[in-house]
mmCIF file of C-alpha atoms and ligand atoms in Angstrom:
data_model
loop_
_atom_site.group_PDB
_atom_site.id
_atom_site.type_symbol
_atom_site.label_atom_id
_atom_site.label_comp_id
_atom_site.label_asym_id
_atom_site.label_seq_id
_atom_site.Cartn_x
_atom_site.Cartn_y
_atom_site.Cartn_z
ATOM 1 C CA MET I 1 73.898 99.739 111.841
ATOM 2 C CA ALA I 2 75.134 97.894 108.819
ATOM 3 C CA LEU I 3 76.532 95.058 110.878
ATOM 4 C CA ILE I 4 74.950 91.896 109.454
ATOM 5 C CA ASN I 5 75.074 88.138 109.898
ATOM 6 C CA ILE I 6 78.106 86.747 108.068
ATOM 7 C CA ARG I 7 75.981 83.762 107.058
ATOM 8 C CA ASP I 8 73.592 86.022 105.125
ATOM 9 C CA MET I 9 76.611 87.723 103.593
ATOM 10 C CA LEU I 10 78.436 84.591 102.457
ATOM 11 C CA TYR I 11 75.331 82.789 101.174
ATOM 12 C CA HIS I 12 74.464 85.865 99.113
ATOM 13 C CA ALA I 13 77.976 85.725 97.672
ATOM 14 C CA TYR I 14 77.756 81.959 97.155
ATOM 15 C CA ASN I 15 74.426 82.190 95.341
ATOM 16 C CA ASN I 16 75.542 85.124 93.210
ATOM 17 C CA GLY I 17 79.046 83.995 92.275
ATOM 18 C CA TYR I 18 81.291 86.503 94.015
ATOM 19 C CA ALA I 19 83.611 86.562 97.025
ATOM 20 C CA VAL I 20 83.870 88.911 100.000
ATOM 21 C CA GLY I 21 87.283 89.997 101.259
ATOM 22 C CA ALA I 22 88.177 89.261 104.876
ATOM 23 C CA PHE I 23 90.891 91.794 105.505
ATOM 24 C CA ASP I 24 92.968 91.293 108.641
ATOM 25 C CA LEU I 25 93.488 94.605 110.356
ATOM 26 C CA VAL I 26 96.343 95.385 112.729
ATOM 27 C CA SER I 27 95.856 99.124 113.284
ATOM 28 C CA LEU I 28 93.470 102.031 112.749
ATOM 29 C CA GLU I 29 95.142 102.783 109.369
ATOM 30 C CA PHE I 30 93.994 99.359 108.195
ATOM 31 C CA LEU I 31 90.495 99.762 109.622
ATOM 32 C CA GLU I 32 89.981 103.188 108.041
ATOM 33 C CA GLY I 33 91.517 102.185 104.726
ATOM 34 C CA ILE I 34 89.420 99.017 104.449
ATOM 35 C CA MET I 35 86.162 100.793 105.346
ATOM 36 C CA ALA I 36 86.819 103.696 102.953
ATOM 37 C CA ALA I 37 87.375 101.170 100.147
ATOM 38 C CA ALA I 38 84.142 99.315 100.993
ATOM 39 C CA GLU I 39 82.165 102.574 100.922
ATOM 40 C CA ARG I 40 83.696 103.625 97.580
ATOM 41 C CA ALA I 41 83.106 100.197 96.041
ATOM 42 C CA ARG I 42 79.690 99.835 97.763
ATOM 43 C CA SER I 43 80.856 96.396 98.734
ATOM 44 C CA PRO I 44 80.155 94.085 101.665
ATOM 45 C CA VAL I 45 83.272 93.603 103.775
ATOM 46 C CA ILE I 46 84.578 91.391 106.571
ATOM 47 C CA LEU I 47 86.709 93.075 109.214
ATOM 48 C CA SER I 48 88.979 90.297 110.384
ATOM 49 C CA LEU I 49 91.052 90.093 113.565
ATOM 50 C CA ALA I 50 93.606 87.299 113.740
ATOM 51 C CA GLU I 51 94.502 85.861 117.117
ATOM 52 C CA SER I 52 98.061 85.386 115.816
ATOM 53 C CA HIS I 53 98.306 89.191 115.504
ATOM 54 C CA PHE I 54 97.294 89.967 119.082
ATOM 55 C CA ASP I 55 100.915 90.853 119.894
ATOM 56 C CA TYR I 56 100.571 93.890 117.609
ATOM 57 C CA PHE I 57 97.460 95.463 119.132
ATOM 58 C CA ASP I 58 95.211 95.270 122.168
ATOM 59 C CA PHE I 59 92.214 93.189 121.011
ATOM 60 C CA GLU I 60 89.950 94.483 123.764
ATOM 61 C CA LEU I 61 90.863 98.079 122.991
ATOM 62 C CA ILE I 62 90.540 97.927 119.201
ATOM 63 C CA MET I 63 87.145 96.163 119.141
ATOM 64 C CA PRO I 64 85.062 99.238 120.095
ATOM 65 C CA ALA I 65 86.633 101.072 117.129
ATOM 66 C CA VAL I 66 85.908 98.133 114.818
ATOM 67 C CA GLU I 67 82.291 98.053 115.989
ATOM 68 C CA ALA I 68 81.932 101.818 115.611
ATOM 69 C CA ALA I 69 83.225 101.543 112.030
ATOM 70 C CA ALA I 70 80.666 98.825 111.283
ATOM 71 C CA ARG I 71 77.868 100.783 112.924
ATOM 72 C CA ARG I 72 78.367 103.938 110.900
ATOM 73 C CA ALA I 73 78.925 102.105 107.596
ATOM 74 C CA HIS I 74 76.465 102.312 104.695
ATOM 75 C CA VAL I 75 77.624 98.910 103.447
ATOM 76 C CA PRO I 76 77.128 95.475 105.066
ATOM 77 C CA VAL I 77 79.892 94.561 107.501
ATOM 78 C CA ALA I 78 80.724 91.442 109.524
ATOM 79 C CA ILE I 79 83.369 91.229 112.249
ATOM 80 C CA HIS I 80 85.311 87.976 112.257
ATOM 81 C CA LEU I 81 87.768 86.353 114.633
ATOM 82 C CA ASP I 82 90.459 84.825 112.403
ATOM 83 C CA HIS I 83 92.329 81.671 113.498
ATOM 84 C CA GLY I 84 90.793 81.375 116.956
ATOM 85 C CA ALA I 85 92.985 78.836 118.718
ATOM 86 C CA SER I 86 90.694 77.587 121.481
ATOM 87 C CA LEU I 87 87.200 77.582 122.943
ATOM 88 C CA ASP I 88 88.268 80.388 125.295
ATOM 89 C CA SER I 89 89.446 82.545 122.383
ATOM 90 C CA ALA I 90 86.154 81.977 120.605
ATOM 91 C CA VAL I 91 84.161 83.024 123.687
ATOM 92 C CA GLN I 92 86.364 86.091 124.134
ATOM 93 C CA GLY I 93 85.939 87.011 120.463
ATOM 94 C CA ILE I 94 82.145 86.763 120.637
ATOM 95 C CA ASN I 95 81.917 88.629 123.945
ATOM 96 C CA LEU I 96 84.066 91.448 122.543
ATOM 97 C CA GLY I 97 81.871 91.818 119.446
ATOM 98 C CA CYS I 98 82.924 89.362 116.720
ATOM 99 C CA ASN I 99 79.824 88.005 114.969
ATOM 100 C CA GLY I 100 81.703 85.325 113.077
ATOM 101 C CA ILE I 101 84.360 82.970 114.410
ATOM 102 C CA MET I 102 87.038 80.865 112.799
ATOM 103 C CA VAL I 103 88.198 77.921 114.838
ATOM 104 C CA ASP I 104 91.570 76.675 113.685
ATOM 105 C CA ALA I 105 92.367 73.183 114.907
ATOM 106 C CA SER I 106 93.660 72.156 111.483
ATOM 107 C CA HIS I 107 97.175 71.339 112.737
ATOM 108 C CA HIS I 108 95.701 68.627 115.004
ATOM 109 C CA ALA I 109 94.818 65.078 113.934
ATOM 110 C CA LEU I 110 91.461 64.872 112.145
ATOM 111 C CA SER I 111 89.576 63.372 115.102
ATOM 112 C CA ASP I 112 90.905 66.069 117.480
ATOM 113 C CA ASN I 113 90.187 68.790 114.931
ATOM 114 C CA MET I 114 86.586 67.534 114.688
ATOM 115 C CA ARG I 115 86.114 67.294 118.437
ATOM 116 C CA MET I 116 87.548 70.765 119.163
ATOM 117 C CA THR I 117 85.629 72.322 116.290
ATOM 118 C CA ARG I 118 82.346 70.705 117.396
ATOM 119 C CA THR I 119 82.764 72.190 120.893
ATOM 120 C CA VAL I 120 83.282 75.687 119.489
ATOM 121 C CA VAL I 121 80.364 75.292 117.048
ATOM 122 C CA ASN I 122 77.991 74.265 119.873
ATOM 123 C CA MET I 123 78.982 77.280 121.946
ATOM 124 C CA ALA I 124 78.922 79.760 119.041
ATOM 125 C CA HIS I 125 75.623 78.565 117.578
ATOM 126 C CA ALA I 126 74.008 78.947 121.014
ATOM 127 C CA CYS I 127 75.085 82.603 120.662
ATOM 128 C CA GLY I 128 73.713 82.876 117.100
ATOM 129 C CA VAL I 129 77.268 83.177 115.744
ATOM 130 C CA PRO I 130 78.312 81.239 112.589
ATOM 131 C CA VAL I 131 81.605 79.331 112.515
ATOM 132 C CA GLU I 132 84.314 78.740 109.919
ATOM 133 C CA GLY I 133 86.413 75.593 110.287
ATOM 134 C CA GLU I 134 89.579 74.554 108.498
ATOM 135 C CA LEU I 135 90.411 71.138 107.142
ATOM 136 C CA GLY I 136 93.719 70.309 105.542
ATOM 137 C CA TYR I 137 96.478 72.713 106.432
ATOM 138 C CA VAL I 138 97.630 76.039 104.957
ATOM 139 C CA PRO I 139 101.240 76.525 106.091
ATOM 140 C CA GLY I 140 103.235 79.732 106.404
ATOM 141 C CA VAL I 141 106.134 80.604 104.088
ATOM 142 C CA GLU I 142 109.602 79.985 105.537
ATOM 143 C CA GLY I 143 111.047 83.148 107.087
ATOM 144 C CA GLU I 144 107.686 84.880 106.811
ATOM 145 C CA ASP I 145 104.638 83.322 108.456
ATOM 146 C CA ALA I 146 106.191 79.931 109.209
ATOM 147 C CA GLU I 147 106.365 80.734 112.905
ATOM 148 C CA ARG I 148 102.642 81.383 113.133
ATOM 149 C CA HIS I 149 101.716 78.566 110.746
ATOM 150 C CA PRO I 150 104.473 75.920 111.069
ATOM 151 C CA GLY I 151 104.747 72.696 109.073
ATOM 152 C CA GLY I 152 104.062 71.591 105.517
ATOM 153 C CA ILE I 153 100.938 71.737 103.385
ATOM 154 C CA ALA I 154 98.156 69.159 103.815
ATOM 155 C CA TYR I 155 95.597 69.200 101.027
ATOM 156 C CA THR I 156 91.912 68.957 101.960
ATOM 157 C CA SER I 157 90.431 65.615 100.883
ATOM 158 C CA VAL I 158 86.887 65.483 99.567
ATOM 159 C CA ALA I 159 85.772 62.535 101.702
ATOM 160 C CA GLU I 160 87.219 64.006 104.894
ATOM 161 C CA ALA I 161 85.637 67.379 104.126
ATOM 162 C CA ARG I 162 82.191 65.789 103.852
ATOM 163 C CA ASP I 163 82.697 63.966 107.142
ATOM 164 C CA TYR I 164 84.111 67.008 108.891
ATOM 165 C CA VAL I 165 81.271 69.357 107.928
ATOM 166 C CA GLU I 166 78.644 66.783 108.859
ATOM 167 C CA HIS I 167 80.155 66.032 112.282
ATOM 168 C CA THR I 168 81.191 69.532 113.313
ATOM 169 C CA GLY I 169 78.270 71.578 111.942
ATOM 170 C CA VAL I 170 80.567 74.367 110.671
ATOM 171 C CA ASP I 171 78.864 76.946 108.480
ATOM 172 C CA PHE I 172 81.847 77.595 106.191
ATOM 173 C CA LEU I 173 84.985 75.644 105.399
ATOM 174 C CA ALA I 174 88.515 76.908 104.808
ATOM 175 C CA VAL I 175 90.223 74.537 102.394
ATOM 176 C CA SER I 176 93.836 73.831 101.551
ATOM 177 C CA ILE I 177 94.402 73.513 97.808
ATOM 178 C CA GLY I 178 97.863 75.033 97.356
ATOM 179 C CA THR I 179 97.868 78.529 98.892
ATOM 180 C CA VAL I 180 100.206 79.513 101.730
ATOM 181 C CA HIS I 181 100.129 82.139 104.478
ATOM 182 C CA GLY I 182 102.511 84.960 103.573
ATOM 183 C CA ARG I 183 104.318 85.687 100.302
ATOM 184 C CA MET I 184 104.286 82.952 97.714
ATOM 185 C CA LYS I 185 107.646 82.287 96.048
ATOM 186 C CA GLY I 186 107.060 81.951 92.306
ATOM 187 C CA GLU I 187 103.780 81.100 90.631
ATOM 188 C CA PRO I 188 101.463 79.271 93.058
ATOM 189 C CA LYS I 189 99.969 76.030 91.748
ATOM 190 C CA LEU I 190 96.393 75.518 92.844
ATOM 191 C CA ASP I 191 94.443 72.280 92.700
ATOM 192 C CA HIS I 192 91.291 73.644 91.089
ATOM 193 C CA GLN I 193 89.909 70.176 90.381
ATOM 194 C CA ARG I 194 90.064 69.276 94.070
ATOM 195 C CA LEU I 195 88.282 72.517 94.928
ATOM 196 C CA GLU I 196 85.562 71.802 92.388
ATOM 197 C CA GLN I 197 84.981 68.352 93.890
ATOM 198 C CA ILE I 198 84.864 69.726 97.447
ATOM 199 C CA ASN I 199 82.341 72.340 96.354
ATOM 200 C CA GLU I 200 80.158 69.736 94.652
ATOM 201 C CA ALA I 201 80.274 67.487 97.714
ATOM 202 C CA LEU I 202 79.548 70.192 100.323
ATOM 203 C CA GLY I 203 77.510 72.970 98.723
ATOM 204 C CA ILE I 204 78.506 75.477 101.438
ATOM 205 C CA PRO I 205 80.551 78.702 101.182
ATOM 206 C CA LEU I 206 84.283 77.921 100.992
ATOM 207 C CA VAL I 207 87.152 80.026 102.275
ATOM 208 C CA ILE I 208 90.681 80.572 100.993
ATOM 209 C CA HIS I 209 93.490 81.646 103.314
ATOM 210 C CA GLY I 210 96.687 83.005 101.792
ATOM 211 C CA GLY I 211 95.176 85.125 99.016
ATOM 212 C CA THR I 212 98.335 87.188 98.473
ATOM 213 C CA GLY I 213 100.194 86.555 95.214
ATOM 214 C CA LEU I 214 97.410 84.815 93.277
ATOM 215 C CA SER I 215 96.735 85.939 89.716
ATOM 216 C CA ASN I 216 93.458 87.512 88.598
ATOM 217 C CA ASP I 217 92.641 84.372 86.680
ATOM 218 C CA GLN I 218 93.291 82.156 89.713
ATOM 219 C CA PHE I 219 90.945 84.262 91.817
ATOM 220 C CA ARG I 220 88.222 83.963 89.166
ATOM 221 C CA ARG I 221 88.552 80.182 89.096
ATOM 222 C CA LEU I 222 88.453 79.962 92.907
ATOM 223 C CA ILE I 223 85.240 81.994 93.006
ATOM 224 C CA ALA I 224 83.692 79.927 90.202
ATOM 225 C CA ASN I 225 84.228 76.868 92.425
ATOM 226 C CA GLY I 226 82.509 78.084 95.572
ATOM 227 C CA VAL I 227 85.065 80.338 97.285
ATOM 228 C CA THR I 228 83.106 83.190 98.851
ATOM 229 C CA LYS I 229 85.505 84.462 101.517
ATOM 230 C CA ILE I 230 89.088 85.363 100.745
ATOM 231 C CA ASN I 231 91.463 86.101 103.601
ATOM 232 C CA TYR I 232 93.854 88.826 102.574
ATOM 233 C CA TYR I 233 96.534 90.402 104.695
ATOM 234 C CA THR I 234 100.150 90.020 103.551
ATOM 235 C CA ALA I 235 99.769 92.188 100.451
ATOM 236 C CA LEU I 236 98.222 94.971 102.558
ATOM 237 C CA ALA I 237 101.070 94.746 105.081
ATOM 238 C CA ASP I 238 103.640 94.862 102.243
ATOM 239 C CA ILE I 239 102.015 97.881 100.609
ATOM 240 C CA ALA I 240 101.847 99.697 103.952
ATOM 241 C CA GLY I 241 105.509 98.859 104.636
ATOM 242 C CA ALA I 242 106.620 100.050 101.188
ATOM 243 C CA ARG I 243 104.821 103.354 101.678
ATOM 244 C CA MET I 244 106.501 103.853 105.045
ATOM 245 C CA ARG I 245 109.939 103.150 103.520
ATOM 246 C CA ASP I 246 109.187 105.711 100.774
ATOM 247 C CA ASN I 247 108.158 108.205 103.422
ATOM 248 C CA THR I 248 111.504 107.856 105.216
ATOM 249 C CA LYS I 249 113.346 108.707 101.999
ATOM 250 C CA SER I 250 111.601 112.038 101.634
ATOM 251 C CA MET I 251 111.826 112.810 105.365
ATOM 252 C CA GLU I 252 114.947 114.434 106.760
ATOM 253 C CA LYS I 253 113.293 114.726 110.114
ATOM 254 C CA GLY I 254 109.837 114.224 111.496
ATOM 255 C CA GLY I 255 108.171 111.423 113.344
ATOM 256 C CA HIS I 256 105.343 108.979 113.410
ATOM 257 C CA THR I 257 102.712 110.997 111.563
ATOM 258 C CA GLY I 258 105.159 111.728 108.739
ATOM 259 C CA LEU I 259 106.001 108.056 108.500
ATOM 260 C CA MET I 260 102.324 107.038 108.383
ATOM 261 C CA LYS I 261 101.362 109.605 105.746
ATOM 262 C CA GLY I 262 99.355 108.003 102.945
ATOM 263 C CA VAL I 263 99.514 104.497 104.466
ATOM 264 C CA ARG I 264 95.747 104.398 104.899
ATOM 265 C CA ASP I 265 95.261 105.428 101.253
ATOM 266 C CA VAL I 266 97.519 102.774 99.736
ATOM 267 C CA ILE I 267 95.829 100.067 101.846
ATOM 268 C CA SER I 268 92.462 101.406 100.729
ATOM 269 C CA ALA I 269 93.393 101.355 97.035
ATOM 270 C CA GLU I 270 94.521 97.715 97.216
ATOM 271 C CA VAL I 271 91.357 96.685 99.094
ATOM 272 C CA GLU I 272 89.207 98.391 96.480
ATOM 273 C CA ARG I 273 91.115 96.621 93.687
ATOM 274 C CA CYS I 274 90.340 93.275 95.380
ATOM 275 C CA MET I 275 86.645 94.128 95.792
ATOM 276 C CA ARG I 276 86.364 94.901 92.087
ATOM 277 C CA LEU I 277 88.312 91.792 91.092
ATOM 278 C CA TRP I 278 86.343 89.458 93.371
ATOM 279 C CA GLY I 279 82.952 90.798 92.248
ATOM 280 C CA SER I 280 81.741 92.155 95.584
ATOM 281 C CA PHE I 281 81.592 95.794 94.385
ATOM 282 C CA ASP I 282 78.104 97.292 94.001
ATOM 283 C CA ARG I 283 76.546 94.399 95.961
ATOM 284 C CA ALA I 284 75.855 96.311 99.190
ATOM 285 C CA GLU I 285 72.355 97.467 98.331
ATOM 286 C CA GLU I 286 70.870 94.150 97.203
ATOM 287 C CA LEU I 287 72.470 92.351 100.137
ATOM 288 C CA LEU I 288 71.122 94.843 102.691
ATOM 289 C CA ALA I 289 67.654 94.496 101.155
ATOM 290 C CA GLN I 290 67.767 90.735 101.726
ATOM 291 C CA CYS I 291 69.076 90.463 105.281
ATOM 292 C CA LYS I 292 68.324 91.678 108.762
ATOM 293 C CA SER I 293 70.785 93.772 110.707
ATOM 294 C CA TRP I 294 72.760 92.123 113.491
ATOM 295 C CA ALA I 295 70.899 93.516 116.459
ATOM 296 C CA PRO I 296 71.905 92.877 120.052
ATOM 297 C CA VAL I 297 69.377 92.186 122.805
ATOM 298 C CA GLU I 298 69.323 93.826 126.202
ATOM 299 C CA HIS I 299 68.120 91.845 129.185
ATOM 300 C CA MET I 300 66.971 94.161 131.954
ATOM 301 C CA ILE I 301 65.817 93.414 135.466
ATOM 302 C CA ILE I 302 64.618 96.045 137.885
ATOM 303 C CA TYR I 303 64.214 94.842 141.442
ATOM 304 C CA ASN I 304 64.132 95.435 145.150
ATOM 305 C CA LEU I 305 66.170 93.571 147.743
ATOM 306 C CA ALA I 306 64.968 92.260 151.072
ATOM 307 C CA GLY I 307 67.150 91.802 154.158
ATOM 308 C CA MET I 308 70.468 92.845 152.591
ATOM 309 C CA THR I 309 73.022 95.275 153.991
ATOM 310 C CA ARG I 310 74.688 97.754 151.643
ATOM 311 C CA GLN I 311 77.887 95.696 151.765
ATOM 312 C CA GLU I 312 76.079 92.436 150.995
ATOM 313 C CA THR I 313 74.331 94.128 148.074
ATOM 314 C CA GLU I 314 77.638 95.367 146.621
ATOM 315 C CA THR I 315 79.224 91.929 147.029
ATOM 316 C CA MET I 316 76.315 90.187 145.313
ATOM 317 C CA MET I 317 76.415 92.635 142.388
ATOM 318 C CA ALA I 318 80.189 92.334 141.971
ATOM 319 C CA GLU I 319 79.936 88.548 141.938
ATOM 320 C CA GLY I 320 77.158 88.765 139.342
ATOM 321 C CA ARG I 321 79.194 91.053 137.091
ATOM 322 C CA ARG I 322 82.161 88.672 137.320
ATOM 323 C CA VAL I 323 80.268 85.421 136.738
ATOM 324 C CA LEU I 324 77.672 86.539 134.212
ATOM 325 C CA SER I 325 80.025 88.501 131.955
ATOM 326 C CA ALA I 326 82.012 85.304 131.290
ATOM 327 C CA ILE I 327 78.978 83.489 129.847
ATOM 328 C CA PRO I 328 79.241 83.071 126.050
ATOM 329 C CA GLY I 329 77.297 85.748 124.172
ATOM 330 C CA VAL I 330 77.282 88.271 127.042
ATOM 331 C CA ARG I 331 78.741 91.565 125.845
ATOM 332 C CA GLU I 332 78.406 93.534 129.057
ATOM 333 C CA VAL I 333 76.887 93.393 132.537
ATOM 334 C CA VAL I 334 75.935 96.670 134.192
ATOM 335 C CA THR I 335 74.492 97.005 137.679
ATOM 336 C CA GLY I 336 72.770 100.105 138.962
ATOM 337 C CA HIS I 337 71.191 101.861 141.927
ATOM 338 C CA ALA I 338 68.186 104.190 141.742
ATOM 339 C CA VAL I 339 69.204 107.829 142.033
ATOM 340 C CA LYS I 340 66.215 108.912 144.113
ATOM 341 C CA GLU I 341 65.478 107.493 147.546
ATOM 342 C CA ASP I 342 61.731 107.159 146.904
ATOM 343 C CA ALA I 343 62.061 105.204 143.620
ATOM 344 C CA LYS I 344 59.589 102.326 143.375
ATOM 345 C CA TYR I 345 62.413 99.984 142.391
ATOM 346 C CA ARG I 346 65.889 100.440 143.846
ATOM 347 C CA TYR I 347 68.228 98.321 141.664
ATOM 348 C CA THR I 348 68.871 97.245 138.067
ATOM 349 C CA TRP I 349 70.740 94.649 136.058
ATOM 350 C CA LEU I 350 71.420 95.338 132.396
ATOM 351 C CA VAL I 351 72.924 92.373 130.555
ATOM 352 C CA ARG I 352 73.725 92.911 126.869
ATOM 353 C CA PHE I 353 73.488 89.810 124.663
ATOM 354 C CA CYS I 354 75.159 89.673 121.253
ATOM 355 C CA HIS I 355 72.113 88.006 119.630
ATOM 356 C CA PRO I 356 68.530 86.934 120.529
ATOM 357 C CA ALA I 357 69.714 83.282 120.703
ATOM 358 C CA VAL I 358 71.542 84.165 123.927
ATOM 359 C CA ILE I 359 68.235 84.773 125.764
ATOM 360 C CA ASP I 360 67.804 80.990 126.011
ATOM 361 C CA SER I 361 71.428 79.835 126.225
ATOM 362 C CA TYR I 362 72.118 82.402 128.983
ATOM 363 C CA ARG I 363 69.071 81.344 131.000
ATOM 364 C CA GLU I 364 70.180 77.702 130.896
ATOM 365 C CA HIS I 365 73.897 78.311 131.408
ATOM 366 C CA PRO I 366 75.104 76.646 134.654
ATOM 367 C CA ALA I 367 76.906 79.815 135.820
ATOM 368 C CA HIS I 368 73.697 81.826 135.469
ATOM 369 C CA VAL I 369 71.531 79.140 137.079
ATOM 370 C CA ALA I 370 73.885 78.896 140.084
ATOM 371 C CA PHE I 371 74.111 82.660 140.563
ATOM 372 C CA ALA I 372 70.385 83.249 140.136
ATOM 373 C CA ASP I 373 69.296 80.389 142.399
ATOM 374 C CA LYS I 374 71.829 80.871 145.194
ATOM 375 C CA LEU I 375 72.605 84.576 145.337
ATOM 376 C CA PHE I 376 69.940 86.546 143.524
ATOM 377 C CA ARG I 377 66.403 85.175 143.477
ATOM 378 C CA PRO I 378 66.248 84.373 147.235
ATOM 379 C CA VAL I 379 66.760 88.070 148.080
ATOM 380 C CA ALA I 380 65.071 89.686 145.071
ATOM 381 C CA ALA I 381 61.545 88.326 145.036
ATOM 382 C CA GLU I 382 60.204 91.692 143.969
ATOM 383 C CA ARG I 383 61.410 92.125 140.384
ATOM 384 C CA ILE I 384 60.385 92.543 136.751
ATOM 385 C CA SER I 385 62.405 91.720 133.674
ATOM 386 C CA ILE I 386 62.342 92.307 129.932
ATOM 387 C CA ASP I 387 64.441 91.213 126.936
ATOM 388 C CA TYR I 388 64.311 93.907 124.275
ATOM 389 C CA GLN I 389 65.947 95.123 121.095
ATOM 390 C CA THR I 390 66.553 98.836 120.844
ATOM 391 C CA ILE I 391 64.561 100.738 118.245
ATOM 392 C CA GLU I 392 67.842 102.215 117.036
ATOM 393 C CA SER I 393 69.326 98.844 116.141
ATOM 394 C CA VAL I 394 66.285 97.990 114.034
ATOM 395 C CA ALA I 395 66.006 101.430 112.455
ATOM 396 C CA THR I 396 69.643 102.008 111.568
ATOM 397 C CA GLN I 397 69.578 99.321 108.951
ATOM 398 C CA GLU I 398 66.850 101.269 107.195
ATOM 399 C CA ASN I 399 69.051 104.348 107.506
ATOM 400 C CA ALA I 400 71.972 102.449 105.993
ATOM 401 C CA MET I 401 69.781 101.590 103.035
ATOM 402 C CA THR I 402 68.441 105.116 102.707
ATOM 403 C CA GLY I 403 72.027 106.351 102.735
ATOM 404 C CA LEU I 404 72.889 104.054 99.866
ATOM 405 C CA LEU I 405 69.829 105.040 97.885
ATOM 406 C CA LYS I 406 70.571 108.724 98.371
ATOM 407 C CA GLU I 407 74.101 108.312 97.118
ATOM 408 C CA SER I 408 72.992 106.510 93.977
HETATM 409 ZN ZN1 ZN X 501 94.739 82.118 107.630
#
């Protein structure tokens, strides 16, 4: 699979002077359009899911499609939770398959922002997942995104940024230098000098939210000063909306599919334009050659039980599925029974971790310790366990590269 660590992706961009688009998707049209553009441009891409958009789609339902798109891609992909509002949202994002997390506590006072961000960073790093923080505040435009991002702009200060990164341990920083969420009215004025100073002080990949409406020249200057991730949504939503309005004009009757005709293609064309402008086109191959694929780990136990009734066994397994699946970094918990009566071992646990780091953080997690010590180990003395990566997850990265080479 061409799912990779977003840290590898953004440091490659940082060291090579380009930026990767983080395109917020709200439907399958967006997902397909974004991925088609990335394949055409042979560009790395970030599939971004904003918590503020969860009213528009079912996060849990769309994530398997997002992961499937990443898995079959020939270009490097990362899946990012955008504007995660709490520790719980961050855990949910990771457990559903995001391998990058943004924690947005930027509307809180600096000390609260730092404390909340630190908590999320500790949890996410124990899962191997990098974190983007935000300092300063990027507001929404009145009548557009103001509801989701209320209040006025607060510029990021250089001294606070240094402090914030040091104390929170964030991997990337979203900065506020004059952009807004939504459609900018008139020519946006950006504080490039401030950005340059922040970049000099931090030396880590920087992020811009509110990319819609900036000129080509402004984008080039942002990237020259350390911006390696550009969040881009409003322009895609506008283009999709315009296409749908055009479709209604030429439709006397017809329904949803007629209305959606070509929407995917116009989104895709705009995404490709951004990839070319931001310098990420044709970078897929060299990036894949330099990074490892994001490979999950499976933790398997096969065991026998002593002195348990069928009902007690079922209860213990159900409790395990409930408790263990809530631990950060756990993608799935599956319990099983042997099919044949004479099997040497009668039962299995399969716990899928998002990253090898979870092997240790899971073992030490209080919920796991309590379950294992009280309910499981006392009755399952006869057991063997293994933590493994599937051959497929290691090999598919090679396939992704072979695919790229074949096409070239
Ligand atoms: Zn944003």
